[in-house]
Amino acid sequence: MAAATQDVPGYYVWEAPGKVVVVHLRLDVVDRLAAEIMRGFGAVPKRGAEVGGVLIGAIQPGYPAIVRVEDFEAVACGYRRGPSYLFTEEDSTKFEDACQRWHADASPSAYAVGYFRSHMRE
């Protein structure tokens, strides 16, 4: 790990050797994501349901670029195709709306930097 990304208090740091991006994920966000995933896991007996949403933060340009994940917004899925996080047209609209709410032009200090999706498959 590069010296600039070591020991970042309050963040989990993910870095792949040779890649031009490093991800700093707030530890409280990790805890809240885990709770959201467990909520989905308990939604369907035996198997659980997948969950997902938009990751919110900012990108610090440089080499490597640092993607800071400061929050997330879960986006509900209707599960019309089973417990997988697969969108219908209506679900896609909800996800696009969430992305638009967190567009960089709307909030230059916190915007959509990615998405997350759990999975319950083997």
One Martini backbone bead per residue (centre of mass of N, CA, C, O) as a GRO file, in nm:
protein
  122
    1MET     BB    1   0.097   0.035   0.022
    2ALA     BB    2   0.076   0.350   0.005
    3ALA     BB    3   0.154   0.601   0.216
    4ALA     BB    4  -0.107   0.781   0.149
    5THR     BB    5  -0.310   0.511   0.236
    6GLN     BB    6  -0.223   0.474   0.513
    7ASP     BB    7  -0.371   0.511   0.795
    8VAL     BB    8  -0.699   0.572   0.781
    9PRO     BB    9  -0.898   0.702   0.986
   10GLY     BB   10  -1.222   0.548   0.960
   11TYR     BB   11  -1.106   0.356   0.724
   12TYR     BB   12  -1.131   0.154   0.453
   13VAL     BB   13  -0.868   0.024   0.247
   14TRP     BB   14  -0.865  -0.009  -0.112
   15GLU     BB   15  -0.605  -0.186  -0.303
   16ALA     BB   16  -0.471  -0.238  -0.624
   17PRO     BB   17  -0.215  -0.338  -0.774
   18GLY     BB   18  -0.157  -0.110  -1.045
   19LYS     BB   19  -0.378   0.085  -0.983
   20VAL     BB   20  -0.560   0.417  -1.019
   21VAL     BB   21  -0.727   0.321  -0.753
   22VAL     BB   22  -0.870   0.423  -0.438
   23VAL     BB   23  -1.056   0.308  -0.151
   24HIS     BB   24  -1.254   0.495   0.086
   25LEU     BB   25  -1.429   0.343   0.362
   26ARG     BB   26  -1.638   0.400   0.587
   27LEU     BB   27  -1.699   0.227   0.874
   28ASP     BB   28  -2.000   0.311   0.921
   29VAL     BB   29  -2.087   0.216   0.639
   30VAL     BB   30  -2.022  -0.077   0.673
   31ASP     BB   31  -2.225  -0.123   0.903
   32ARG     BB   32  -2.480  -0.029   0.742
   33LEU     BB   33  -2.452  -0.230   0.510
   34ALA     BB   34  -2.473  -0.483   0.682
   35ALA     BB   35  -2.761  -0.422   0.782
   36GLU     BB   36  -2.892  -0.418   0.501
   37ILE     BB   37  -2.814  -0.707   0.424
   38MET     BB   38  -2.955  -0.846   0.666
   39ARG     BB   39  -3.235  -0.753   0.594
   40GLY     BB   40  -3.243  -0.914   0.329
   41PHE     BB   41  -3.180  -1.194   0.448
   42GLY     BB   42  -3.460  -1.184   0.629
   43ALA     BB   43  -3.689  -1.162   0.395
   44VAL     BB   44  -3.607  -1.467   0.309
   45PRO     BB   45  -3.634  -1.773   0.365
   46LYS     BB   46  -3.305  -1.932   0.364
   47ARG     BB   47  -3.190  -1.704   0.140
   48GLY     BB   48  -3.282  -1.428   0.076
   49ALA     BB   49  -3.221  -1.085  -0.020
   50GLU     BB   50  -3.121  -0.865  -0.229
   51VAL     BB   51  -2.920  -0.563  -0.231
   52GLY     BB   52  -2.911  -0.198  -0.307
   53GLY     BB   53  -2.720   0.095  -0.445
   54VAL     BB   54  -2.579   0.408  -0.365
   55LEU     BB   55  -2.272   0.561  -0.369
   56ILE     BB   56  -2.139   0.819  -0.151
   57GLY     BB   57  -1.918   1.102  -0.248
   58ALA     BB   58  -1.575   1.135  -0.359
   59ILE     BB   59  -1.318   1.255  -0.590
   60GLN     BB   60  -0.965   1.239  -0.584
   61PRO     BB   61  -0.743   1.348  -0.769
   62GLY     BB   62  -0.483   1.136  -0.905
   63TYR     BB   63  -0.185   0.927  -0.814
   64PRO     BB   64  -0.407   0.803  -0.703
   65ALA     BB   65  -0.724   0.786  -0.703
   66ILE     BB   66  -0.976   0.891  -0.462
   67VAL     BB   67  -1.239   0.708  -0.326
   68ARG     BB   68  -1.498   0.841  -0.128
   69VAL     BB   69  -1.702   0.673   0.108
   70GLU     BB   70  -1.973   0.830   0.307
   71ASP     BB   71  -2.230   0.684   0.173
   72PHE     BB   72  -2.580   0.573   0.126
   73GLU     BB   73  -2.846   0.453  -0.102
   74ALA     BB   74  -3.105   0.272  -0.091
   75VAL     BB   75  -3.266   0.056  -0.341
   76ALA     BB   76  -3.547  -0.064  -0.416
   77CYS     BB   77  -3.701  -0.384  -0.476
   78GLY     BB   78  -3.971  -0.588  -0.598
   79TYR     BB   79  -3.914  -0.899  -0.658
   80ARG     BB   80  -4.048  -1.021  -0.937
   81ARG     BB   81  -3.772  -1.224  -0.984
   82GLY     BB   82  -3.720  -1.263  -0.697
   83PRO     BB   83  -3.436  -1.232  -0.468
   84SER     BB   84  -3.310  -1.073  -0.677
   85TYR     BB   85  -3.135  -0.778  -0.796
   86LEU     BB   86  -3.383  -0.717  -1.018
   87PHE     BB   87  -3.506  -0.510  -1.262
   88THR     BB   88  -3.751  -0.328  -1.341
   89GLU     BB   89  -3.860  -0.051  -1.480
   90GLU     BB   90  -3.940   0.079  -1.208
   91ASP     BB   91  -3.669   0.023  -1.063
   92SER     BB   92  -3.490   0.180  -1.261
   93THR     BB   93  -3.614   0.455  -1.198
   94LYS     BB   94  -3.529   0.466  -0.901
   95PHE     BB   95  -3.226   0.452  -0.956
   96GLU     BB   96  -3.206   0.701  -1.140
   97ASP     BB   97  -3.313   0.899  -0.927
   98ALA     BB   98  -3.082   0.860  -0.726
   99CYS     BB   99  -2.857   0.946  -0.916
  100GLN     BB  100  -2.970   1.232  -0.967
  101ARG     BB  101  -2.963   1.333  -0.672
  102TRP     BB  102  -2.629   1.246  -0.688
  103HIS     BB  103  -2.525   1.456  -0.868
  104ALA     BB  104  -2.253   1.657  -0.906
  105ASP     BB  105  -2.415   1.920  -0.979
  106ALA     BB  106  -2.598   1.914  -0.716
  107SER     BB  107  -2.330   1.791  -0.538
  108PRO     BB  108  -1.993   1.854  -0.518
  109SER     BB  109  -1.934   1.704  -0.222
  110ALA     BB  110  -2.178   1.487  -0.291
  111TYR     BB  111  -2.177   1.181  -0.483
  112ALA     BB  112  -2.195   0.952  -0.715
  113VAL     BB  113  -1.941   0.667  -0.717
  114GLY     BB  114  -2.154   0.423  -0.708
  115TYR     BB  115  -2.233   0.077  -0.637
  116PHE     BB  116  -2.443  -0.173  -0.479
  117ARG     BB  117  -2.444  -0.544  -0.431
  118SER     BB  118  -2.579  -0.814  -0.326
  119HIS     BB  119  -2.545  -1.176  -0.257
  120MET     BB  120  -2.699  -1.526  -0.225
  121ARG     BB  121  -2.515  -1.687  -0.382
  122GLU     BB  122  -2.273  -1.942  -0.442
   0.00000   0.00000   0.00000
